[in-house]
CSV table of C-alpha atoms and ligand atoms in Angstrom, one decimal:
chain,number,residue,atom,x,y,z
E,292,MET,CA,-21.0,5.8,30.8
E,293,ASN,CA,-17.8,4.3,30.8
E,294,PRO,CA,-15.2,6.1,28.7
E,295,THR,CA,-14.0,2.7,27.7
E,296,THR,CA,-17.4,1.4,26.3
E,297,THR,CA,-17.8,4.6,24.1
E,298,THR,CA,-18.2,4.5,20.3
E,299,GLU,CA,-15.2,6.8,20.0
E,300,SER,CA,-13.2,3.3,21.7
E,301,ILE,CA,-14.7,0.7,19.2
E,302,LEU,CA,-13.1,0.0,16.0
E,303,LYS,CA,-15.8,-0.6,13.8
E,304,LEU,CA,-14.8,-3.2,10.7
E,305,ALA,CA,-16.5,-3.9,7.5
E,306,ILE,CA,-16.5,-7.4,6.3
E,307,GLN,CA,-18.0,-9.5,3.2
E,308,LYS,CA,-21.8,-10.4,4.1
E,309,SER,CA,-21.5,-13.8,2.4
E,310,GLY,CA,-19.4,-14.8,-0.7
E,311,ARG,CA,-15.7,-15.6,-0.9
E,312,LEU,CA,-14.4,-13.6,1.4
E,313,HIS,CA,-16.6,-13.9,4.7
E,314,ASP,CA,-15.3,-17.4,5.9
E,315,ASP,CA,-11.8,-16.3,5.5
E,316,SER,CA,-12.4,-13.0,7.0
E,317,MET,CA,-14.4,-14.6,9.8
E,318,LYS,CA,-11.7,-17.0,10.6
E,319,LEU,CA,-8.8,-14.6,10.3
E,320,LEU,CA,-10.3,-12.9,13.6
E,321,LYS,CA,-10.8,-16.1,15.5
E,322,GLU,CA,-7.5,-16.9,14.5
E,323,CYS,CA,-6.6,-13.3,15.8
E,324,GLY,CA,-8.5,-14.6,19.4
E,325,ILE,CA,-11.3,-12.1,18.5
E,326,ASP,CA,-14.7,-13.9,19.1
E,327,ILE,CA,-17.7,-12.5,17.1
E,328,SER,CA,-20.7,-14.7,17.1
E,329,ASN,CA,-21.7,-15.3,13.1
E,330,GLY,CA,-23.8,-12.5,12.0
E,331,ILE,CA,-24.7,-13.9,8.7
E,332,ASN,CA,-28.5,-12.6,9.1
E,333,LYS,CA,-27.3,-9.8,11.2
E,334,LEU,CA,-26.7,-6.0,10.2
E,335,LYS,CA,-23.6,-6.0,12.9
E,336,SER,CA,-22.3,-7.8,15.6
E,337,GLU,CA,-20.2,-7.0,18.2
E,338,ALA,CA,-16.7,-9.0,19.8
E,339,THR,CA,-16.6,-10.3,22.9
E,340,ASN,CA,-13.4,-10.0,23.9
E,341,PHE,CA,-11.2,-7.0,22.0
E,342,PRO,CA,-12.8,-3.3,21.0
E,343,LEU,CA,-14.1,-4.1,17.9
E,344,GLU,CA,-18.0,-4.1,15.8
E,345,VAL,CA,-18.0,-6.2,12.7
E,346,TYR,CA,-20.7,-4.8,10.1
E,347,PHE,CA,-21.6,-7.1,7.2
E,348,LEU,CA,-21.7,-5.5,3.8
E,349,ARG,CA,-21.6,-6.2,0.5
E,350,ASP,CA,-17.7,-6.5,-0.6
E,351,ASP,CA,-18.7,-3.2,-3.3
E,352,ASP,CA,-19.8,-1.2,-0.5
E,353,ILE,CA,-17.0,-1.2,1.7
E,354,PRO,CA,-14.7,0.9,-0.1
E,355,GLN,CA,-17.4,4.0,0.1
E,356,TYR,CA,-18.2,3.2,4.0
E,357,VAL,CA,-14.6,3.2,4.8
E,358,GLU,CA,-14.1,6.4,2.9
E,359,ASP,CA,-17.0,7.8,4.6
E,360,GLY,CA,-16.1,6.8,8.2
E,361,VAL,CA,-19.5,4.5,8.6
E,362,ALA,CA,-16.6,1.6,8.8
E,363,ASP,CA,-12.9,2.7,10.2
E,364,ILE,CA,-11.7,-0.1,8.3
E,365,GLY,CA,-12.4,-3.0,5.7
E,366,PHE,CA,-11.5,-6.5,4.6
E,367,VAL,CA,-11.8,-6.2,1.0
E,368,GLY,CA,-10.6,-7.3,-2.8
E,369,GLU,CA,-7.6,-5.0,-3.8
E,370,ASN,CA,-9.7,-5.6,-6.8
E,371,VAL,CA,-12.5,-3.6,-5.7
E,372,VAL,CA,-10.4,-1.0,-4.0
E,373,TYR,CA,-8.7,0.1,-7.1
E,374,GLU,CA,-12.2,0.1,-9.4
E,375,LYS,CA,-13.8,2.0,-6.7
E,376,ALA,CA,-11.0,4.3,-6.2
E,377,LYS,CA,-12.1,5.7,-3.0
E,378,THR,CA,-9.5,7.6,-0.8
E,379,VAL,CA,-9.0,5.0,1.6
E,380,ALA,CA,-5.2,3.6,2.4
E,381,ILE,CA,-4.1,-0.1,2.3
E,382,ALA,CA,-2.9,-0.7,5.5
E,383,ASP,CA,-2.2,-4.3,5.5
E,384,LYS,CA,-2.5,-7.3,3.0
E,385,LEU,CA,-4.4,-10.1,4.4
E,386,GLY,CA,-3.0,-13.3,2.4
E,387,PHE,CA,-6.4,-14.8,1.0
E,388,GLY,CA,-8.6,-14.1,-1.7
E,389,LYS,CA,-5.9,-14.3,-3.7
E,390,CYS,CA,-6.7,-14.2,-7.7
E,391,ARG,CA,-6.2,-12.0,-10.6
E,392,LEU,CA,-8.3,-9.7,-13.2
E,393,SER,CA,-7.7,-11.4,-16.3
E,394,PHE,CA,-8.6,-11.0,-19.8
E,395,ALA,CA,-9.9,-14.2,-21.5
E,396,VAL,CA,-10.3,-15.1,-25.2
E,397,ARG,CA,-12.5,-18.1,-26.9
E,398,LYS,CA,-9.9,-21.0,-26.6
E,399,ASN,CA,-9.9,-21.3,-30.2
E,400,GLU,CA,-8.7,-17.4,-30.5
E,401,THR,CA,-5.3,-15.9,-29.8
E,402,PHE,CA,-4.5,-12.9,-28.3
E,403,ASP,CA,-1.4,-10.9,-29.6
E,404,GLY,CA,-1.4,-8.3,-26.8
E,405,PRO,CA,-3.2,-5.1,-26.6
E,406,ALA,CA,-3.6,-4.1,-30.1
E,407,THR,CA,-6.4,-7.2,-30.2
E,408,LEU,CA,-8.3,-5.4,-28.2
E,409,GLN,CA,-8.8,-2.6,-30.8
E,410,GLY,CA,-12.5,-2.1,-31.8
E,411,LYS,CA,-13.3,-5.3,-29.7
E,412,ARG,CA,-16.3,-5.5,-27.3
E,413,ILE,CA,-15.3,-6.4,-23.6
E,414,ALA,CA,-17.7,-7.4,-21.2
E,415,THR,CA,-16.6,-6.7,-17.7
E,416,SER,CA,-17.8,-6.2,-14.1
E,417,TYR,CA,-14.4,-3.7,-13.9
E,418,PRO,CA,-14.8,-1.0,-16.0
E,419,VAL,CA,-13.1,1.7,-14.7
E,420,LEU,CA,-9.6,-0.8,-14.4
E,421,VAL,CA,-10.6,-2.1,-18.0
E,422,GLN,CA,-10.8,1.3,-19.0
E,423,LYS,CA,-7.5,2.3,-17.2
E,424,TYR,CA,-5.8,-0.3,-18.9
E,425,LEU,CA,-6.8,0.6,-22.4
E,426,ASP,CA,-5.9,3.9,-22.0
E,427,GLU,CA,-2.3,3.1,-21.2
E,428,ASN,CA,-2.0,0.7,-24.0
E,429,LYS,CA,-3.5,3.7,-26.6
E,430,VAL,CA,-6.2,0.9,-27.7
E,431,GLN,CA,-10.5,1.8,-28.3
E,432,ALA,CA,-12.6,-0.5,-27.5
E,433,GLU,CA,-16.5,-0.9,-26.1
E,434,ILE,CA,-16.6,-2.4,-22.8
E,435,GLN,CA,-20.2,-3.7,-22.1
E,436,GLU,CA,-20.5,-3.8,-18.4
E,437,ILE,CA,-21.8,-6.3,-16.2
E,438,SER,CA,-22.4,-7.4,-12.8
E,439,GLY,CA,-22.3,-11.7,-12.9
E,440,SER,CA,-21.5,-14.4,-15.0
E,441,VAL,CA,-19.2,-12.3,-17.1
E,442,GLU,CA,-17.4,-15.8,-18.6
E,443,ILE,CA,-21.2,-16.6,-20.6
E,444,ALA,CA,-21.3,-13.0,-22.6
E,445,PRO,CA,-18.8,-14.6,-25.3
E,446,GLY,CA,-21.0,-17.4,-25.7
E,447,ILE,CA,-24.1,-15.3,-26.1
E,448,GLY,CA,-23.1,-12.9,-28.4
E,449,LEU,CA,-22.7,-9.6,-26.0
E,450,ALA,CA,-19.3,-9.8,-26.2
E,451,ASP,CA,-15.9,-10.9,-27.8
E,452,ILE,CA,-13.5,-11.0,-25.1
E,453,ILE,CA,-14.0,-10.6,-21.2
E,454,CYS,CA,-11.9,-9.4,-18.4
E,455,ASP,CA,-12.7,-11.0,-15.3
E,456,LEU,CA,-11.5,-12.7,-12.0
E,457,VAL,CA,-9.9,-16.0,-12.1
E,458,SER,CA,-8.2,-18.1,-10.0
E,459,SER,CA,-8.1,-21.8,-11.2
E,460,GLY,CA,-9.0,-20.8,-14.6
E,461,SER,CA,-12.0,-23.9,-14.2
E,462,THR,CA,-14.8,-21.5,-14.7
E,463,LEU,CA,-13.2,-20.1,-17.8
E,464,PHE,CA,-12.3,-23.2,-18.8
E,465,MET,CA,-15.6,-25.2,-18.5
E,466,ASN,CA,-17.0,-21.9,-20.6
E,467,GLY,CA,-14.5,-22.4,-23.8
E,468,LEU,CA,-12.4,-19.7,-22.9
E,469,LYS,CA,-8.5,-19.3,-22.3
E,470,GLU,CA,-6.9,-17.0,-19.8
E,471,ALA,CA,-5.4,-14.6,-22.5
E,472,GLU,CA,-3.4,-11.7,-20.6
E,473,VAL,CA,-3.5,-10.7,-16.4
E,474,ILE,CA,-4.3,-6.7,-15.8
E,475,LEU,CA,-4.1,-7.3,-12.0
E,476,GLN,CA,-2.9,-9.4,-9.1
E,477,SER,CA,-5.3,-9.1,-6.0
E,478,GLN,CA,-5.7,-10.0,-2.5
E,479,ALA,CA,-7.9,-9.3,0.5
E,480,VAL,CA,-6.4,-6.3,2.3
E,481,LEU,CA,-7.1,-4.0,5.0
E,482,ILE,CA,-8.6,-0.7,4.1
E,483,LYS,CA,-9.0,2.4,6.7
E,484,ASN,CA,-10.2,5.5,6.6
E,485,SER,CA,-7.5,8.6,6.3
E,486,GLY,CA,-8.8,10.2,9.7
E,487,ILE,CA,-9.3,7.8,12.7
E,488,SER,CA,-8.6,8.8,15.6
E,489,ASN,CA,-5.5,8.4,17.9
E,490,VAL,CA,-7.8,5.8,19.8
E,491,LYS,CA,-8.5,4.1,17.3
E,492,GLN,CA,-5.4,4.2,15.5
E,493,ALA,CA,-4.2,2.1,18.7
E,494,ILE,CA,-6.4,-0.2,18.6
E,495,LEU,CA,-5.8,-1.1,14.8
E,496,GLU,CA,-1.7,-1.1,15.4
E,497,SER,CA,-3.0,-4.2,18.0
E,498,LEU,CA,-5.4,-5.9,15.3
E,499,ILE,CA,-2.7,-5.2,12.6
E,500,PHE,CA,0.0,-7.0,15.0
E,501,ARG,CA,-2.0,-10.0,15.6
E,502,ILE,CA,-3.1,-10.5,11.9
E,503,GLN,CA,1.3,-10.2,11.3
E,504,ALA,CA,1.4,-12.9,14.3
E,505,VAL,CA,-1.0,-15.1,12.4
E,506,LYS,CA,0.4,-14.5,8.6
E,507,GLN,CA,4.1,-15.0,10.0
E,508,ALA,CA,3.0,-18.2,11.4
E,509,LYS,CA,1.0,-19.5,8.4
E,510,SER,CA,4.1,-19.2,6.3
E,511,SER,CA,6.4,-20.6,8.8
E,512,LYS,CA,7.3,-24.7,9.9
E,513,TYR,CA,8.3,-25.7,13.2
E,514,VAL,CA,10.9,-28.2,12.5
E,515,LEU,CA,12.3,-30.8,14.9
E,516,MET,CA,14.8,-33.5,13.5
E,517,ASN,CA,17.5,-35.9,15.4
E,518,ALA,CA,21.3,-35.9,14.4
E,519,PRO,CA,24.5,-37.2,15.3
E,520,ASN,CA,26.5,-34.6,17.2
E,521,GLU,CA,29.5,-34.6,14.7
E,522,LYS,CA,27.5,-33.2,12.3
E,523,LEU,CA,25.9,-30.5,14.6
E,524,GLU,CA,27.8,-27.9,12.5
E,525,ALA,CA,27.2,-28.5,9.3
E,526,ILE,CA,23.6,-29.1,9.9
E,527,GLU,CA,23.6,-25.9,11.3
E,528,LYS,CA,25.1,-24.2,8.5
E,529,LEU,CA,22.3,-25.6,6.2
E,530,LEU,CA,19.5,-24.3,8.3
E,531,PRO,CA,17.9,-20.5,7.5
E,532,GLY,CA,16.6,-18.4,10.7
E,533,MET,CA,16.8,-15.4,12.6
E,534,LYS,CA,18.6,-16.9,15.2
E,535,SER,CA,20.3,-20.3,16.2
E,536,PRO,CA,18.6,-23.2,16.3
E,537,THR,CA,17.6,-24.9,20.0
E,538,VAL,CA,20.1,-28.0,20.3
E,539,LEU,CA,19.2,-30.4,23.2
E,540,PRO,CA,21.2,-33.5,24.1
E,541,LEU,CA,19.4,-36.8,24.0
E,542,ALA,CA,19.1,-39.8,25.7
E,543,ALA,CA,21.1,-41.8,23.0
E,544,GLU,CA,25.1,-40.9,23.5
E,545,GLY,CA,26.7,-39.0,20.9
E,546,TRP,CA,22.8,-37.9,19.4
E,547,SER,CA,20.9,-34.3,20.0
E,548,SER,CA,17.6,-33.0,18.9
E,549,ILE,CA,17.7,-29.8,17.0
E,550,HIS,CA,14.6,-27.5,16.9
E,551,THR,CA,14.4,-25.0,14.3
E,552,VAL,CA,11.8,-22.5,12.7
E,553,MET,CA,11.6,-22.4,8.7
E,554,THR,CA,9.3,-21.8,5.4
E,555,GLU,CA,7.6,-24.9,4.5
E,556,THR,CA,10.1,-24.2,0.5
E,557,GLN,CA,13.3,-23.6,2.6
E,558,PHE,CA,12.2,-27.1,3.9
E,559,TRP,CA,11.8,-28.7,1.1
E,560,ASN,CA,15.3,-27.0,-0.5
E,561,ILE,CA,17.3,-28.6,2.4
E,562,ILE,CA,15.7,-31.8,3.0
E,563,GLN,CA,17.8,-33.9,0.9
E,564,ASN,CA,20.8,-32.8,2.6
E,565,LEU,CA,20.1,-32.4,6.0
E,566,LYS,CA,19.3,-36.9,5.6
E,567,GLU,CA,22.5,-37.0,3.8
E,568,LEU,CA,23.8,-35.4,6.8
E,569,GLY,CA,22.6,-37.9,8.9
E,570,ALA,CA,19.6,-36.0,10.4
E,571,GLU,CA,16.6,-38.3,11.1
E,572,GLY,CA,13.5,-38.0,12.7
E,573,ILE,CA,12.1,-35.0,11.1
E,574,LEU,CA,9.0,-33.6,12.0
E,575,VAL,CA,7.6,-30.6,10.3
E,576,LEU,CA,4.7,-29.0,12.9
E,577,LEU,CA,2.3,-26.1,12.4
E,578,ILE,CA,2.8,-22.7,14.4
E,579,GLU,CA,-0.4,-21.0,15.3
E,580,LYS,CA,1.0,-17.5,16.3
E,581,MET,CA,4.6,-16.5,15.7
E,582,VAL,CA,5.5,-12.6,17.2
E,583,PRO,CA,9.1,-12.3,15.7
I,126,ATP,P1,-21.1,-9.7,-2.7
I,126,ATP,O1,-22.5,-9.9,-2.8
I,126,ATP,O2,-20.4,-9.3,-1.6
I,126,ATP,O3,-20.9,-7.9,-3.7
I,126,ATP,P2,-19.3,-10.7,-5.0
I,126,ATP,O4,-20.5,-11.7,-6.2
I,126,ATP,O5,-19.0,-9.0,-6.0
I,126,ATP,O6,-20.3,-10.4,-3.6
I,126,ATP,P3,-17.2,-12.5,-4.4
I,126,ATP,O7,-17.8,-13.5,-5.8
I,126,ATP,O8,-17.7,-13.4,-3.5
I,126,ATP,O9,-18.3,-11.0,-4.7
I,126,ATP,O10,-15.6,-12.3,-4.5
I,126,ATP,C1,-15.3,-11.4,-3.6
I,126,ATP,C2,-13.9,-11.4,-3.4
I,126,ATP,O11,-13.8,-12.2,-3.4
I,126,ATP,C3,-13.8,-10.5,-5.1
I,126,ATP,O12,-13.9,-9.2,-5.2
I,126,ATP,C4,-12.4,-11.0,-5.3
I,126,ATP,O13,-11.3,-10.1,-4.3
I,126,ATP,C5,-12.5,-12.1,-4.4
I,126,ATP,N1,-11.9,-14.0,-5.4
I,126,ATP,C6,-10.9,-14.5,-4.9
I,126,ATP,N2,-11.1,-15.3,-6.1
I,126,ATP,C7,-11.8,-15.0,-6.7
I,126,ATP,C8,-12.7,-15.4,-8.1
I,126,ATP,N3,-12.0,-17.0,-8.5
I,126,ATP,N4,-13.3,-15.0,-8.3
I,126,ATP,C9,-13.9,-13.9,-8.4
I,126,ATP,N5,-13.6,-13.5,-6.9
I,126,ATP,C10,-12.4,-14.0,-6.3
I,127,ZN,ZN1,-19.8,-7.7,-5.3
């Protein structure tokens, strides 16, 4: 067999089969230029143009599979990584699946710090993380582990307080609850098995290189503007960026076009000053990939 096609030279990636992380995981691979047929009804699928095989699993199982080496790497929420406490390394943050693990109380109740939890019944799908919080704060409480729909627990009398994942807070609100205290900020991360071969490590590095180029591009914008030549120096002073901007003469006498890259926040911070200095025809464009 051709050595380049042995399983040893294919990196095995576990992603969520369906759920909140599935689409963003597939999208990230696509943005990295990796083509995979959608495997929603399949256990695994091989990339056609990158040495990668994708396994579709329940997110809760991903840390275990990666620890065991059944998969070499996985895309999974930090919340699951810490709850499962498996021996895996976090190799990169992926920038999607952002949420927080928070205590929530009935909306007419108050939460005055960890002491509020003393002697209470807490419903959660994250018993390990909640117990750790209780221990750190020297509080005793009873944990009711439930696997889903934690937000209904106070309403049906199963618990006084819940600890659950929150992103917008609308699920809590609809169930008459309010967020009281954040115990973990989470996003999807790339985890890896601690003993992968050098060949697989090299494939992983090229995957991470692509992921970083995609992430970098997402946080940056390509900004173009026209400006009178006598204001160029003042405008250049305002512009952030790694290198000096590109300045090209316009057909109109005494005017130039300035091209530069900045974050969206930087853009909003300086836009007013740019206009005051005479910049006009300002365009802000999406960047697809960015390699510093
Ligand atoms: P599975 O069937 O794979 O076990 P699940 O029901 O446990 O799926 P999802 O609800 O799809 O999991 O959530 C997957 C991950 O998405 C969470 O572990 C978390 O990292 C992330 N996430 C982001 N925002 C939220 C949110 N508002 N609520 C729940 N999870 C969120
Ligand atoms: Zn799950």
